[in-house]
XYZ file of C-alpha atoms in Angstrom:
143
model
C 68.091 124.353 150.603
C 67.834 120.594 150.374
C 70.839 117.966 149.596
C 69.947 117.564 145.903
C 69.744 121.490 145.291
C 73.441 121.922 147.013
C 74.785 118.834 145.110
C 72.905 120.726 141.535
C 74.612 124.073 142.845
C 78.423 122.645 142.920
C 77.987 120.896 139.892
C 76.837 123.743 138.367
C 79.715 125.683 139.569
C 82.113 123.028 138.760
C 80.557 122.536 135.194
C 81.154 126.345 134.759
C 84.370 126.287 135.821
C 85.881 123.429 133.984
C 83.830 125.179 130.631
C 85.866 128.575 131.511
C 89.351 126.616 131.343
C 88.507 124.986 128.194
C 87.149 128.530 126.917
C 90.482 129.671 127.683
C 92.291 127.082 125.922
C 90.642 127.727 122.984
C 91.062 131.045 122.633
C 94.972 130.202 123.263
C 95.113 127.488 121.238
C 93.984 130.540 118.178
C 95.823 132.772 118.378
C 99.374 133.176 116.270
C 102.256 134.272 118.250
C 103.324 136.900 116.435
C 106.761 137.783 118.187
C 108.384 134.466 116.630
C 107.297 136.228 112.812
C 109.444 139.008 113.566
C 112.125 137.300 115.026
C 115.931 138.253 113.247
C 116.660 134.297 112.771
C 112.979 134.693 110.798
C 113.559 137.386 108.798
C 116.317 136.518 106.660
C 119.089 138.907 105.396
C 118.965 139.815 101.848
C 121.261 137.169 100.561
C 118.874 134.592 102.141
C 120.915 133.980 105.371
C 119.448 133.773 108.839
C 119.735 137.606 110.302
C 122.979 137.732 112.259
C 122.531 138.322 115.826
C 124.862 141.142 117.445
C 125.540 140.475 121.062
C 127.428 143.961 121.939
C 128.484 146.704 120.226
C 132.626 147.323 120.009
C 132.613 149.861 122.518
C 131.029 147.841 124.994
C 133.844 145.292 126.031
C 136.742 147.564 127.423
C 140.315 146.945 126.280
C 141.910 144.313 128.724
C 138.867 143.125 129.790
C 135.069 141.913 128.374
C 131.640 141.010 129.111
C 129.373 138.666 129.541
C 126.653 138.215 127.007
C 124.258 135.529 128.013
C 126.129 131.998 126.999
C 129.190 133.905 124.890
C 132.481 135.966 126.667
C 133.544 138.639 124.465
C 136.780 139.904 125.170
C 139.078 142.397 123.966
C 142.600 141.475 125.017
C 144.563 144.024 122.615
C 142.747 147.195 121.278
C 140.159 145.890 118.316
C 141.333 142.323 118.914
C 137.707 140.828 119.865
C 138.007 136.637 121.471
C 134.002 134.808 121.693
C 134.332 131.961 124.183
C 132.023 129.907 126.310
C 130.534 130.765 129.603
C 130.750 127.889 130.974
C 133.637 127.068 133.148
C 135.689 123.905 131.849
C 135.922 122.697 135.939
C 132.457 121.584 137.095
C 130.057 123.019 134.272
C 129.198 126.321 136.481
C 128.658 129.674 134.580
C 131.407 132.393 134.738
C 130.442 135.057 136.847
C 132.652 138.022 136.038
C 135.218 139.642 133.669
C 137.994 141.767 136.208
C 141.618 142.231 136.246
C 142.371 140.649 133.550
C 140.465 137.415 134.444
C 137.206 135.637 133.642
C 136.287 134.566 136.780
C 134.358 131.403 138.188
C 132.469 131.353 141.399
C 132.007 128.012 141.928
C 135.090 126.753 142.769
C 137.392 129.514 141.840
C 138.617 128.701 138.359
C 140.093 131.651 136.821
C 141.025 132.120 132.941
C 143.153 134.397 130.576
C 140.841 136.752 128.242
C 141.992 134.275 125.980
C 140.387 131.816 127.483
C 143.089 129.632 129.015
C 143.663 128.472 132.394
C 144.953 130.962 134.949
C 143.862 129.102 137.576
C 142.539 126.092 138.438
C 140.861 123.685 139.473
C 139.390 123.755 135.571
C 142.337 121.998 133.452
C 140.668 122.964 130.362
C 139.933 126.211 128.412
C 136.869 127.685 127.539
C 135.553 126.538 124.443
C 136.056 128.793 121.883
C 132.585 131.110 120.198
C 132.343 132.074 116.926
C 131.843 135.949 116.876
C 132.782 138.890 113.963
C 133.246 142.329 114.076
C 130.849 144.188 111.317
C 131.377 147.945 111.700
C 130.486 148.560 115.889
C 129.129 145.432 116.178
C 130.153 142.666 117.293
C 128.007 139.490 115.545
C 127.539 135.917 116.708
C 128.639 133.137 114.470
């Protein structure tokens, strides 16, 4: 095989290849991404609101204690009394890692705070912010 064919062979490949990626970027660039259509915040309720999102259901978040739900604390420091608050600790920005003994706890730097959401123990000064959360029925409903 002479220079010329080797140098027509790697262009060849590299003319296929780069034709492949732009194949593929068409075919992406098509399509309809049908998850975000059926979406709750896209189907609206039947009064017209945005779908509510529930982020546990009442029997999930034990008396004198509470969970964790992505970047909401739902607690439950009296039977059926439900608190929403931030995850993220007041002290250095770092994400609560735990609900126990009463406390929602921060790893970072040891920050502890009521199921209310106020300062047990520090270094954070602040509270968690407060969340907006219902209760509708067994769920409990962001916003």
């Amino acid at each position: 095989m002479t220079l010329d064919e080797q140098v027509h062979t790697r262009r060849t490949v590299v003319i296929a290849g780069a034709g492949a990626v732009a194949a593929a970027a068409a075919l992406a660039a098509c399509t309809t991404d049908a998850k975000d259509d059926a979406s709750p915040a896209a189907n609206p309720a039947p009064d017209g609101r945005p779908a509510a999102k529930v982020l546990a259901k009442t029997t999930d978040v034990p008396v004198g204690g509470g969970v964790i739900l992505g970047d909401t604390v739902v607690t439950q420091p009296s039977a059926g009394t439900f608190v929403g608050l931030s995850s993220i600790c007041t002290h250095a920005g770092c994400k609560v890692v735990r609900v126990s003994g009463g406390t929602i706890d921060c790893a970072c730097h040891g920050s502890k705070f009521g199921l209310d959401g106020s300062v047990a123990n520090g270094p954070a000064a602040g509270p968690l912010a407060p969340k907006s959360i219902r209760v509708e029925g067994d769920s409990i409903i962001a916003g």
